[in-house]
Short mmCIF file of N, CA and C in Angstrom, two decimals:
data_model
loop_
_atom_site.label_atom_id
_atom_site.label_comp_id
_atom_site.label_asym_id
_atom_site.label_seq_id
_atom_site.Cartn_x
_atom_site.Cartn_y
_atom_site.Cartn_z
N UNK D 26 -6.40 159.21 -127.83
CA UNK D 26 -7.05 159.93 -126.78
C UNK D 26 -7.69 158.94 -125.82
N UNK D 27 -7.76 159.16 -124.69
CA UNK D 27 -7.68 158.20 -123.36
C UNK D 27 -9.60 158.76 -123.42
N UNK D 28 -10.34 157.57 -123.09
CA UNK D 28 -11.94 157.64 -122.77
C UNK D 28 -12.02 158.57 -121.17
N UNK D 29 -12.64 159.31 -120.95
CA UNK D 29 -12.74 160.10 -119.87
C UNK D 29 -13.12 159.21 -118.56
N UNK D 30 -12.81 158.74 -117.47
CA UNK D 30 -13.31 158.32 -116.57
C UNK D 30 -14.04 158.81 -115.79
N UNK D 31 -14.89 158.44 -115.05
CA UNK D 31 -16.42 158.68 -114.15
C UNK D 31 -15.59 159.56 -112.95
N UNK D 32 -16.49 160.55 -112.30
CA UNK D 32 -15.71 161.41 -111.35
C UNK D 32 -15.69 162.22 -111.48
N UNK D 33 -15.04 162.91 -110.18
CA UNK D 33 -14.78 164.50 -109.85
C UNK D 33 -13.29 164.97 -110.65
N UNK D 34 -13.43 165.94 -111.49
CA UNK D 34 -11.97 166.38 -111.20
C UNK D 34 -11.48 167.19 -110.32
N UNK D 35 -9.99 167.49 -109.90
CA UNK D 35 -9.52 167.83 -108.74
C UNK D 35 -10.42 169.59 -108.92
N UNK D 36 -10.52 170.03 -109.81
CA UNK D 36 -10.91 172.10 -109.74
C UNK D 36 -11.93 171.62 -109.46
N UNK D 37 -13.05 170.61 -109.85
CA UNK D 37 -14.36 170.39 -109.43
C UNK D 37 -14.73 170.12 -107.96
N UNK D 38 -13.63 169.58 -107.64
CA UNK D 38 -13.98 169.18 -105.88
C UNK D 38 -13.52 170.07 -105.06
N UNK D 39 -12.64 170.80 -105.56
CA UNK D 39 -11.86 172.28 -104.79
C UNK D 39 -13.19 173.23 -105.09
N UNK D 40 -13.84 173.51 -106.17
CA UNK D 40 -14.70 174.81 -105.88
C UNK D 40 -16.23 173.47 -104.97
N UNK D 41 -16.65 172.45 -105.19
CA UNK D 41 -17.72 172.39 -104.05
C UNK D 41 -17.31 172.29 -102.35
N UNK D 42 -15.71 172.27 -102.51
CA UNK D 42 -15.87 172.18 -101.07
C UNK D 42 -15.90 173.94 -100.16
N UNK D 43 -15.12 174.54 -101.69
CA UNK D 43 -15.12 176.16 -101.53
C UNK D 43 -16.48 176.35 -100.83
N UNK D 44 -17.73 176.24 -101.76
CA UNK D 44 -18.93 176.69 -101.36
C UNK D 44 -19.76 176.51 -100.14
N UNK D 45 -19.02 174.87 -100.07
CA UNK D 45 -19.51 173.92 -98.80
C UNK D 45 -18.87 174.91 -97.28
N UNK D 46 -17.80 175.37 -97.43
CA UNK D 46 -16.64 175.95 -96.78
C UNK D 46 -17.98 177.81 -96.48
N UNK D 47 -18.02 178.10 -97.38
CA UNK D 47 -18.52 179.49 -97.40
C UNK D 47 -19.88 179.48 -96.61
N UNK D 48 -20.82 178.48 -97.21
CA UNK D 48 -22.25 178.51 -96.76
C UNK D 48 -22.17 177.80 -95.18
N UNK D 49 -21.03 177.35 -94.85
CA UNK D 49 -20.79 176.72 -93.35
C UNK D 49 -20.47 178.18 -92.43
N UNK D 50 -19.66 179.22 -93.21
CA UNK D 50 -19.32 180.09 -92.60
C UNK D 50 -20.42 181.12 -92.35
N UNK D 51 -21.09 181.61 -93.04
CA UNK D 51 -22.64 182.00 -93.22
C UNK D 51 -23.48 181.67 -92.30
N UNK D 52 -23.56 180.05 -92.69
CA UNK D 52 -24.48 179.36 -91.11
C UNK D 52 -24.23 179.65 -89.48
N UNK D 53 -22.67 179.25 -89.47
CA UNK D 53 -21.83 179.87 -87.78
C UNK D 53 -22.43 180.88 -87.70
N UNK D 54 -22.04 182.20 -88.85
CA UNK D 54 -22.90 183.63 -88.59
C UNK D 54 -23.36 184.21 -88.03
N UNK D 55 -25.12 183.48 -88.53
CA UNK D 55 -26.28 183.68 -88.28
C UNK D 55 -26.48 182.98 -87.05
N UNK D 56 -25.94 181.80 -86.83
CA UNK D 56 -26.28 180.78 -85.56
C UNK D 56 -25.75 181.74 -84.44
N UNK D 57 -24.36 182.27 -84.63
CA UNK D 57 -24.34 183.23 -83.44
C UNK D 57 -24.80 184.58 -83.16
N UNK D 58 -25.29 185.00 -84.28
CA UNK D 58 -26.45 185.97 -84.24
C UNK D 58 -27.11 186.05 -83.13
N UNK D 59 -27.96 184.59 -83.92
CA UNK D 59 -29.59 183.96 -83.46
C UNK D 59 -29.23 183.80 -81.94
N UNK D 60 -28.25 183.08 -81.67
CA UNK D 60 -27.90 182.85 -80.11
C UNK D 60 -27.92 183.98 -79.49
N UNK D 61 -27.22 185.55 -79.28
CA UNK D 61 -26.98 186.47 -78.79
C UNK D 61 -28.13 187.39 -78.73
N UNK D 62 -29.39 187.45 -79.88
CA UNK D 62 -30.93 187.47 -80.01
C UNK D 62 -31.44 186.61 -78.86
N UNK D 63 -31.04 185.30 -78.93
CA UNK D 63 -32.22 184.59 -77.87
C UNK D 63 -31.60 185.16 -76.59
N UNK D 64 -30.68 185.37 -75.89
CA UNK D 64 -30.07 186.17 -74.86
C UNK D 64 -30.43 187.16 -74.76
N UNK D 65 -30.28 188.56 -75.73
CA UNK D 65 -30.86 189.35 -75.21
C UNK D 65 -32.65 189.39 -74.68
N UNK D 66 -33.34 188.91 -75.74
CA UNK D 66 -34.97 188.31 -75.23
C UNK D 66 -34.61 188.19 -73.61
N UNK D 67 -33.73 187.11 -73.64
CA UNK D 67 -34.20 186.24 -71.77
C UNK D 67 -33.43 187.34 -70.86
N UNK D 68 -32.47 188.04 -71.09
CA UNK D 68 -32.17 189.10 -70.16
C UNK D 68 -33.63 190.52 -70.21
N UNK D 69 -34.05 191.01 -71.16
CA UNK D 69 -35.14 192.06 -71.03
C UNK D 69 -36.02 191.13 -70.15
N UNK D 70 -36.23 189.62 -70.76
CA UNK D 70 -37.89 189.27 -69.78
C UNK D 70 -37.48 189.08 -68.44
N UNK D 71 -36.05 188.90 -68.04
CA UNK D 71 -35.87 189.42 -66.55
C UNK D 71 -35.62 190.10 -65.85
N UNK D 72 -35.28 191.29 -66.10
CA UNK D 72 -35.59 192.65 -66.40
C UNK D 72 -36.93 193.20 -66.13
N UNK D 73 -38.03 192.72 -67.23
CA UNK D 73 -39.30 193.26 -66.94
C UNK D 73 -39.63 192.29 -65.74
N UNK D 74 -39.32 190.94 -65.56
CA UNK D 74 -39.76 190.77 -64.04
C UNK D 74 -39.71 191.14 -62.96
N UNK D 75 -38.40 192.01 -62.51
CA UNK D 75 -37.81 192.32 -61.38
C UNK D 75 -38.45 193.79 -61.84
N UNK D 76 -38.82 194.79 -62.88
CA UNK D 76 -39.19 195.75 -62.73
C UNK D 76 -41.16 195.22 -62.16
N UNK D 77 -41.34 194.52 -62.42
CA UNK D 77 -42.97 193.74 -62.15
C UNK D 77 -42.95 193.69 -60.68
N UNK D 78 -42.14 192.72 -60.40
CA UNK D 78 -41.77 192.60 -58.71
C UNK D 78 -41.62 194.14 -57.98
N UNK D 79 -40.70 195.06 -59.01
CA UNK D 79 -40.77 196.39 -57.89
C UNK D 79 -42.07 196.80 -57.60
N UNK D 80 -42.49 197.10 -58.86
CA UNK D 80 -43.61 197.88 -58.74
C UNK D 80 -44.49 197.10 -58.35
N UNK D 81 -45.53 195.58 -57.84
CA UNK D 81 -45.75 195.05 -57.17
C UNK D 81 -45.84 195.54 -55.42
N UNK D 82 -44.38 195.86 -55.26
CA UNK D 82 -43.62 195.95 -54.00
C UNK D 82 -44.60 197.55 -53.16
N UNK D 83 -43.93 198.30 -54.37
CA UNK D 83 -44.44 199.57 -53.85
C UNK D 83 -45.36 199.74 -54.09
N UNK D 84 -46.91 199.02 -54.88
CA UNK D 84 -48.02 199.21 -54.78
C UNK D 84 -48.49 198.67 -53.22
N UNK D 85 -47.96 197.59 -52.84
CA UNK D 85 -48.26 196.74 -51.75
C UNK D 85 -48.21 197.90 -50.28
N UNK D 86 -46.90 198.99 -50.80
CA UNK D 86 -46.31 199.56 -49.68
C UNK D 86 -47.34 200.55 -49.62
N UNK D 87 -48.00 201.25 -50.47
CA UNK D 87 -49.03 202.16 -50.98
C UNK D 87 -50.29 202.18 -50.06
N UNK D 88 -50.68 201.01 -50.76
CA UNK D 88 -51.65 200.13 -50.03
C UNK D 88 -52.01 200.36 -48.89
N UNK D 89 -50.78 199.43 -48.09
CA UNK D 89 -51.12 199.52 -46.54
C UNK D 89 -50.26 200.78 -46.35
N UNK D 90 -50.34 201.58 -46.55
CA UNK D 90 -50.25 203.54 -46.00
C UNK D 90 -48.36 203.17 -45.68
N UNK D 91 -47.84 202.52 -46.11
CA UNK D 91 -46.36 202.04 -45.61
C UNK D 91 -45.52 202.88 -46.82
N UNK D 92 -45.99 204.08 -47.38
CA UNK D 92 -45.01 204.49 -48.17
C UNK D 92 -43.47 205.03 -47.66
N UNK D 93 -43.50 205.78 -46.24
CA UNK D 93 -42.47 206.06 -46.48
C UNK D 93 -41.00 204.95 -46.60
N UNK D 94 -41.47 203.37 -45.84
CA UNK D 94 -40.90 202.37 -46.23
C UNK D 94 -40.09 202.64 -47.78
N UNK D 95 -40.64 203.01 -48.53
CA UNK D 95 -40.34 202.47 -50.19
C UNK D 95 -39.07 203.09 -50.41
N UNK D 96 -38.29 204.18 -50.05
CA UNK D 96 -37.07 204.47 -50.28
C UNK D 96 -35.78 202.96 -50.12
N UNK D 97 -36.35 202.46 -49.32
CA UNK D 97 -35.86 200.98 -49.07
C UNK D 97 -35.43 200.52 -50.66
N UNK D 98 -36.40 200.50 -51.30
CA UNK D 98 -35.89 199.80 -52.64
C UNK D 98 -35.18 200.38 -53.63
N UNK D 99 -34.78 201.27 -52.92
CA UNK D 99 -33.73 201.49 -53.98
C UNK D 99 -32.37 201.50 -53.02
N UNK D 100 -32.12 200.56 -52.14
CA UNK D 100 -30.47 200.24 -51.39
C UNK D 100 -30.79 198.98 -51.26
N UNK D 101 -31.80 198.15 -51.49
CA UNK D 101 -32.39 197.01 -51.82
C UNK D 101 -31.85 195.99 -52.78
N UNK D 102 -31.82 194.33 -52.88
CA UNK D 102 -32.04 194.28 -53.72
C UNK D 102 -33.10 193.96 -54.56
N UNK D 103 -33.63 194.00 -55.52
CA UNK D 103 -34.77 194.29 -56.17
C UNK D 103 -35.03 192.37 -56.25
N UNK D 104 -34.25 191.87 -56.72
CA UNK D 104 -34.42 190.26 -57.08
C UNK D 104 -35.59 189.88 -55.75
N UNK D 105 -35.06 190.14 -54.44
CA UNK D 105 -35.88 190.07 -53.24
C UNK D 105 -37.36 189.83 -53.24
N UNK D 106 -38.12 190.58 -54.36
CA UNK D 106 -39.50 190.87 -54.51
C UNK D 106 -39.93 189.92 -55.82
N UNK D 107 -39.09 189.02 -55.75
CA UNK D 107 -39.49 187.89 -57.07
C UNK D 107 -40.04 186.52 -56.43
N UNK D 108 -40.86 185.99 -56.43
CA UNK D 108 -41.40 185.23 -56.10
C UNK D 108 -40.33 183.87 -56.65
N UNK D 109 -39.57 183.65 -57.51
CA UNK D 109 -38.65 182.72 -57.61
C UNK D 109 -37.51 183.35 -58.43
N UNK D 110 -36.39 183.24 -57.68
CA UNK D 110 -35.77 183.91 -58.70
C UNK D 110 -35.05 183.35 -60.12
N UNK D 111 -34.59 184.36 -61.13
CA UNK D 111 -34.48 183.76 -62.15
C UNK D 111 -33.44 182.68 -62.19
N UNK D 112 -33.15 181.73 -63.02
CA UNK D 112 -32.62 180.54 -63.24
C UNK D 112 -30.73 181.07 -63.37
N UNK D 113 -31.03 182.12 -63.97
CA UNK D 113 -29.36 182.65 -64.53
C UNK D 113 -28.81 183.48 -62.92
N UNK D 114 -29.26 183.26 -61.68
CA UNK D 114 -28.85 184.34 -60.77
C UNK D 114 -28.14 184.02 -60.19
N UNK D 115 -26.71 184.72 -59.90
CA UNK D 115 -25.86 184.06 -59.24
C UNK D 115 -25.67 184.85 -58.02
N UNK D 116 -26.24 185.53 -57.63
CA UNK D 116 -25.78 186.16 -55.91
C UNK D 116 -25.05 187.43 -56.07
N UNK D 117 -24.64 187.35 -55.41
CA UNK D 117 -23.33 188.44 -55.34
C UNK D 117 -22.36 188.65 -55.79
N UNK D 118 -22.51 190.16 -56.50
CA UNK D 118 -21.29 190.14 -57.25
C UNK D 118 -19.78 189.96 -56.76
N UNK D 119 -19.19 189.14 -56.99
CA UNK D 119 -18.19 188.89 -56.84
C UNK D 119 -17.30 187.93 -57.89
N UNK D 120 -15.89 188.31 -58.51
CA UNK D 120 -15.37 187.63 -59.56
C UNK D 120 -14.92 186.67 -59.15
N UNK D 121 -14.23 185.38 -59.83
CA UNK D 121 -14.69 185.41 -61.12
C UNK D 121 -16.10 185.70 -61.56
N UNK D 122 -16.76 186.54 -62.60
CA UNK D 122 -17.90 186.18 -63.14
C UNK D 122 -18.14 185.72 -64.14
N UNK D 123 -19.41 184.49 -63.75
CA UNK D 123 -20.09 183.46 -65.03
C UNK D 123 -20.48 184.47 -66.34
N UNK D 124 -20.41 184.41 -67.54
CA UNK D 124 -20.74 185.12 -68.32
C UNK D 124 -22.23 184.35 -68.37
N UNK D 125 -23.34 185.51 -68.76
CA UNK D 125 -24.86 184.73 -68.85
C UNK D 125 -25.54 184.78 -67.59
N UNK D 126 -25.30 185.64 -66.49
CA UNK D 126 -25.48 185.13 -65.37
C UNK D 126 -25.85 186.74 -64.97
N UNK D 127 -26.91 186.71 -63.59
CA UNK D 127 -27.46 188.24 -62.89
C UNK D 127 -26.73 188.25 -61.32
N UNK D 128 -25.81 189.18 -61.29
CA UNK D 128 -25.44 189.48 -60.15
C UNK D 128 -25.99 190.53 -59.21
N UNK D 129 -25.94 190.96 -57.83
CA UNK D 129 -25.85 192.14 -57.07
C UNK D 129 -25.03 192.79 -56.57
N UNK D 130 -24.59 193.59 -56.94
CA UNK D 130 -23.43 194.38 -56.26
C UNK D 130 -23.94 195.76 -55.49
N UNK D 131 -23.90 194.51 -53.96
CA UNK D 131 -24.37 195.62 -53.21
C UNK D 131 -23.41 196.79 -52.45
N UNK D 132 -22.27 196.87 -53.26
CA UNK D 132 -21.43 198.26 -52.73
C UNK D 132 -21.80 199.57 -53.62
N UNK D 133 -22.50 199.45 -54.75
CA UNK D 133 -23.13 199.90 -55.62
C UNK D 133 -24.58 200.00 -55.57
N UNK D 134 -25.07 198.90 -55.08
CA UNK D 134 -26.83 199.20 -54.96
C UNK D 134 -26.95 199.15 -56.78
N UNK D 135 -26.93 198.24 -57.66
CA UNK D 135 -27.01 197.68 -58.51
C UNK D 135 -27.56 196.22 -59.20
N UNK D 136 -28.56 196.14 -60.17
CA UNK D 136 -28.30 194.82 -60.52
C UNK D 136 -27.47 194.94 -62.03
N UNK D 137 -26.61 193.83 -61.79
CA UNK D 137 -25.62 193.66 -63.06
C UNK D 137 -26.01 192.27 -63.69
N UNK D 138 -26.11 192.96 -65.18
CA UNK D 138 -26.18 191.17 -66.26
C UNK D 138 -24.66 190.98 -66.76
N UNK D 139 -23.71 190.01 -66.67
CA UNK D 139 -22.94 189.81 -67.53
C UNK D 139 -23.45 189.16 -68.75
N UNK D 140 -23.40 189.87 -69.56
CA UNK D 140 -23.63 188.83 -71.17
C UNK D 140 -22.36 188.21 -71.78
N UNK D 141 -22.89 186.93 -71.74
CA UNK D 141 -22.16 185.77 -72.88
C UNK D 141 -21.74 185.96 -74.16
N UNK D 142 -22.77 186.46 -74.71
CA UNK D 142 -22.66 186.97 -76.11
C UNK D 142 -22.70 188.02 -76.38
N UNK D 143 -21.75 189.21 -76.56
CA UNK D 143 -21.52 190.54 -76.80
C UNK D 143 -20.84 191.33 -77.78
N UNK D 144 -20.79 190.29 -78.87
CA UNK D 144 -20.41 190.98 -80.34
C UNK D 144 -21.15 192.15 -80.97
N UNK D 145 -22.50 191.89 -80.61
CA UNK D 145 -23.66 192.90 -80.94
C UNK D 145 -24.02 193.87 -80.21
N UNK D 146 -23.46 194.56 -79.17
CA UNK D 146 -23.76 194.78 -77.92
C UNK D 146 -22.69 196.15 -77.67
N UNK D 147 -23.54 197.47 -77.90
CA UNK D 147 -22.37 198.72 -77.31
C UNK D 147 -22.79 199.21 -76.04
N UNK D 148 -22.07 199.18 -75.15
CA UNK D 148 -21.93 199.78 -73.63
C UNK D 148 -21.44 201.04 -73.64
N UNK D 149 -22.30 202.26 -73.30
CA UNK D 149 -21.08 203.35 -72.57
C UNK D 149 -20.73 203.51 -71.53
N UNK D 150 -19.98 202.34 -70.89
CA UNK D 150 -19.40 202.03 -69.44
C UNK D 150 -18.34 202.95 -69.68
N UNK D 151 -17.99 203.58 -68.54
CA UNK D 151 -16.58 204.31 -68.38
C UNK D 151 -15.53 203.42 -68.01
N UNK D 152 -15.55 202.13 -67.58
CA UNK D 152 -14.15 201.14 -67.89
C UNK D 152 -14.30 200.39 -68.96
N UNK D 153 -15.66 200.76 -69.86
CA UNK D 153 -15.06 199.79 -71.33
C UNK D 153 -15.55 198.21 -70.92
N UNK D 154 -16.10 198.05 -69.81
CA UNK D 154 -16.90 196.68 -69.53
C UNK D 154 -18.12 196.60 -70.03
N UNK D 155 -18.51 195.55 -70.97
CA UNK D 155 -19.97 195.10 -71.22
C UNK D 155 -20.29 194.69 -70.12
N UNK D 156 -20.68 195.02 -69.16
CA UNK D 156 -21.86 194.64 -68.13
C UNK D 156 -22.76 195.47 -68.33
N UNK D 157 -24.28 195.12 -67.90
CA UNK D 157 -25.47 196.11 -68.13
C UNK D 157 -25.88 196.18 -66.20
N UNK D 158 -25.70 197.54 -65.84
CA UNK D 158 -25.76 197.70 -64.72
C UNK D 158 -27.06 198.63 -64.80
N UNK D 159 -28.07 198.20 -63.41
CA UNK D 159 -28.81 198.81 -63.34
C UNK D 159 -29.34 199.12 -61.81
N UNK D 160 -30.00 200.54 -62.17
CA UNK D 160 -30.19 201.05 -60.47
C UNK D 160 -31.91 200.82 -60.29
N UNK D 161 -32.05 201.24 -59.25
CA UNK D 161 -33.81 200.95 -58.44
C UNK D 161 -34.02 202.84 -58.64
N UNK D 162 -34.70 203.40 -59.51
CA UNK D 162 -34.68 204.63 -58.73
C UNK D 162 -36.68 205.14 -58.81
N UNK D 163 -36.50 205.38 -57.25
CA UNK D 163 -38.33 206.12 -57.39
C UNK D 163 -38.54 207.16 -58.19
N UNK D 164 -39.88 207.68 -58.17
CA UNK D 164 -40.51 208.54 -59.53
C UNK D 164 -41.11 209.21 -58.18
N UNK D 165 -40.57 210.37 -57.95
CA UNK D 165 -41.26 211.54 -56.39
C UNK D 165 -41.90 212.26 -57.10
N UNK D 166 -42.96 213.05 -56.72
CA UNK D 166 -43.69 214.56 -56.79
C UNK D 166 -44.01 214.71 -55.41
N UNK D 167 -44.33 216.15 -55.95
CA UNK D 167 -44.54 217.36 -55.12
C UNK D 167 -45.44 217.78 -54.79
N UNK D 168 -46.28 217.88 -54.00
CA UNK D 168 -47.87 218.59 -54.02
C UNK D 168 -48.19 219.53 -52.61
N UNK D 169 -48.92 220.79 -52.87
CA UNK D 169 -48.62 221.60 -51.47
C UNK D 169 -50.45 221.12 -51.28
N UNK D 170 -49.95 220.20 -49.94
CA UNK D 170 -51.45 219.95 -49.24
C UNK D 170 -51.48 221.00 -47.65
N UNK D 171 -52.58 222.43 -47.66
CA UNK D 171 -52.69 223.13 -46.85
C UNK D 171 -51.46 223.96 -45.89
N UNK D 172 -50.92 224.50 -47.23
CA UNK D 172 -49.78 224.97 -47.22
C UNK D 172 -48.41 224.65 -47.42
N UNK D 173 -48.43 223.35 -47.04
CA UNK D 173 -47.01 222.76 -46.80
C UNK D 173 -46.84 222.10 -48.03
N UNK D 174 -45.23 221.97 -48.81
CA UNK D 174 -44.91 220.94 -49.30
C UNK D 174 -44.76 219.33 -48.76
N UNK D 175 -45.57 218.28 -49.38
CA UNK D 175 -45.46 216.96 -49.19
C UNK D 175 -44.88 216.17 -50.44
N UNK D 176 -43.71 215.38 -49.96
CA UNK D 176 -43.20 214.62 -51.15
C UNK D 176 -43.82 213.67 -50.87
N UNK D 177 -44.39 212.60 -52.06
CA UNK D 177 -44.79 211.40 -52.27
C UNK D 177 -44.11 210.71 -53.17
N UNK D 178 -44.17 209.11 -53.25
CA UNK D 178 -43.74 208.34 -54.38
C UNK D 178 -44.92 207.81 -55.25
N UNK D 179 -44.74 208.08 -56.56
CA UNK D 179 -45.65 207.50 -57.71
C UNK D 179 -45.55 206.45 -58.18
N UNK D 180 -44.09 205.96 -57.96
CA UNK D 180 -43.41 205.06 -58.67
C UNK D 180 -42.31 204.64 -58.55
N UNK D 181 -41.95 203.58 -59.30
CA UNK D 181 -40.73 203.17 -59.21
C UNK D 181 -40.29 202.77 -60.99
N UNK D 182 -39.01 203.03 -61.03
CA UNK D 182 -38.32 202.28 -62.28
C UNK D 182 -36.62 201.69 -62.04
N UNK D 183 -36.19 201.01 -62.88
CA UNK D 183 -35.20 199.95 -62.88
C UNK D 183 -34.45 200.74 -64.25
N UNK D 184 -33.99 201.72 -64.13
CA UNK D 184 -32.60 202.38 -64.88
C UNK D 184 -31.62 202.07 -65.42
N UNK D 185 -31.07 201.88 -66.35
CA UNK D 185 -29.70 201.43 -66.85
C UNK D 185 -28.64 202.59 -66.68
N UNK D 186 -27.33 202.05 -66.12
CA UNK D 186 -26.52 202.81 -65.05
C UNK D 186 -25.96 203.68 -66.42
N UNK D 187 -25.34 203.15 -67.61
CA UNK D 187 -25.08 203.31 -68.85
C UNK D 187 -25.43 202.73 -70.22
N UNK D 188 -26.12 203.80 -70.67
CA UNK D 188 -26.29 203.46 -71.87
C UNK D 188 -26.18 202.01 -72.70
N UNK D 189 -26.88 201.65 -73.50
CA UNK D 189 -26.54 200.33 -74.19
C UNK D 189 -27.37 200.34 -75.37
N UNK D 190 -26.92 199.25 -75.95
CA UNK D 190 -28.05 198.98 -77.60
C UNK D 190 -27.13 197.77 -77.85
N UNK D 191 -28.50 197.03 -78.11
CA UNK D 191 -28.11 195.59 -79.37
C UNK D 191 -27.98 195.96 -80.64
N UNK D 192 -26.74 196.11 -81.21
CA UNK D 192 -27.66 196.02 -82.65
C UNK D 192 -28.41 195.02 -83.44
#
């Protein structure tokens, strides 16, 4: 009988590279998870900026008695009222489009996000496009001052054109 020599045998190095192989696949995973998480974060916080900037806008318009101005912002684009705009903005929509990037498509009166990462991500777009499109729309009431009906604006919000969810 032959003395055993020092070492791997060949089933021994086939199942650690198995595991090595599995827990690598695991890691990718989660890493693109985690990536498509940190994306969605930086698309909502620009999002809540440009909804900050509206409403900013139309308090300003309020203010100085300039309401009926405010219908403006919603054929507008909203980015306009940002004091810098965000880092991911690319102008006008027009293709090719950068994935990761905020467009305007002003034949629509829209702001559009293309997302990069959209494995996690259901749209009910009617062409089946992950883009997250969104409109400017005011918040009106009604109030009868000395007989007459007067419409006013209360508000403003930043709408999603269709439906969406991260999971």
């Amino acid at each position: 009988m032959k003395p055993r020599t020092r070492g791997f045998t060949l089933f021994e190095l086939v199942v650690v590279i198995s595991i090595i192989g599995v827990l690598a696949a695991v890691l990718l995973n989660r890493l693109w998870f985690y990536q498509e998480k940190a994306e969605q974060v930086a698309m909502q916080s620009t999002l809540q900026a440009v909804k900050t900037g509206l409403q900013i806008r139309l308090a300003e318009l309020i203010i100085t008695y300039r309401q009926q101005e405010a219908a403006r912002l919603e054929v507008e684009n909203p980015t306009q009222w940002l004091s810098i705009l965000p880092t991911d903005y690319a102008g006008d929509y027009r293709k090719p489009l950068q994935p990761g990037a905020w467009y305007y498509d002003s034949a629509r009166r829209q702001l559009v996000y293309v997302p990069r990462n959209n494995n996690h991500l259901e749209v009910a777009a009617e062409d089946g496009v992950k883009q997250l499109r969104f409109e400017v729309k005011l918040i009106k009431y009604q109030s009868v001052i000395y007989g007459s009906r007067v419409e006013s604006v209360e508000g403003v919000r930043l709408v999603a054109v269709y439906p969406y969810r991260w999971l």
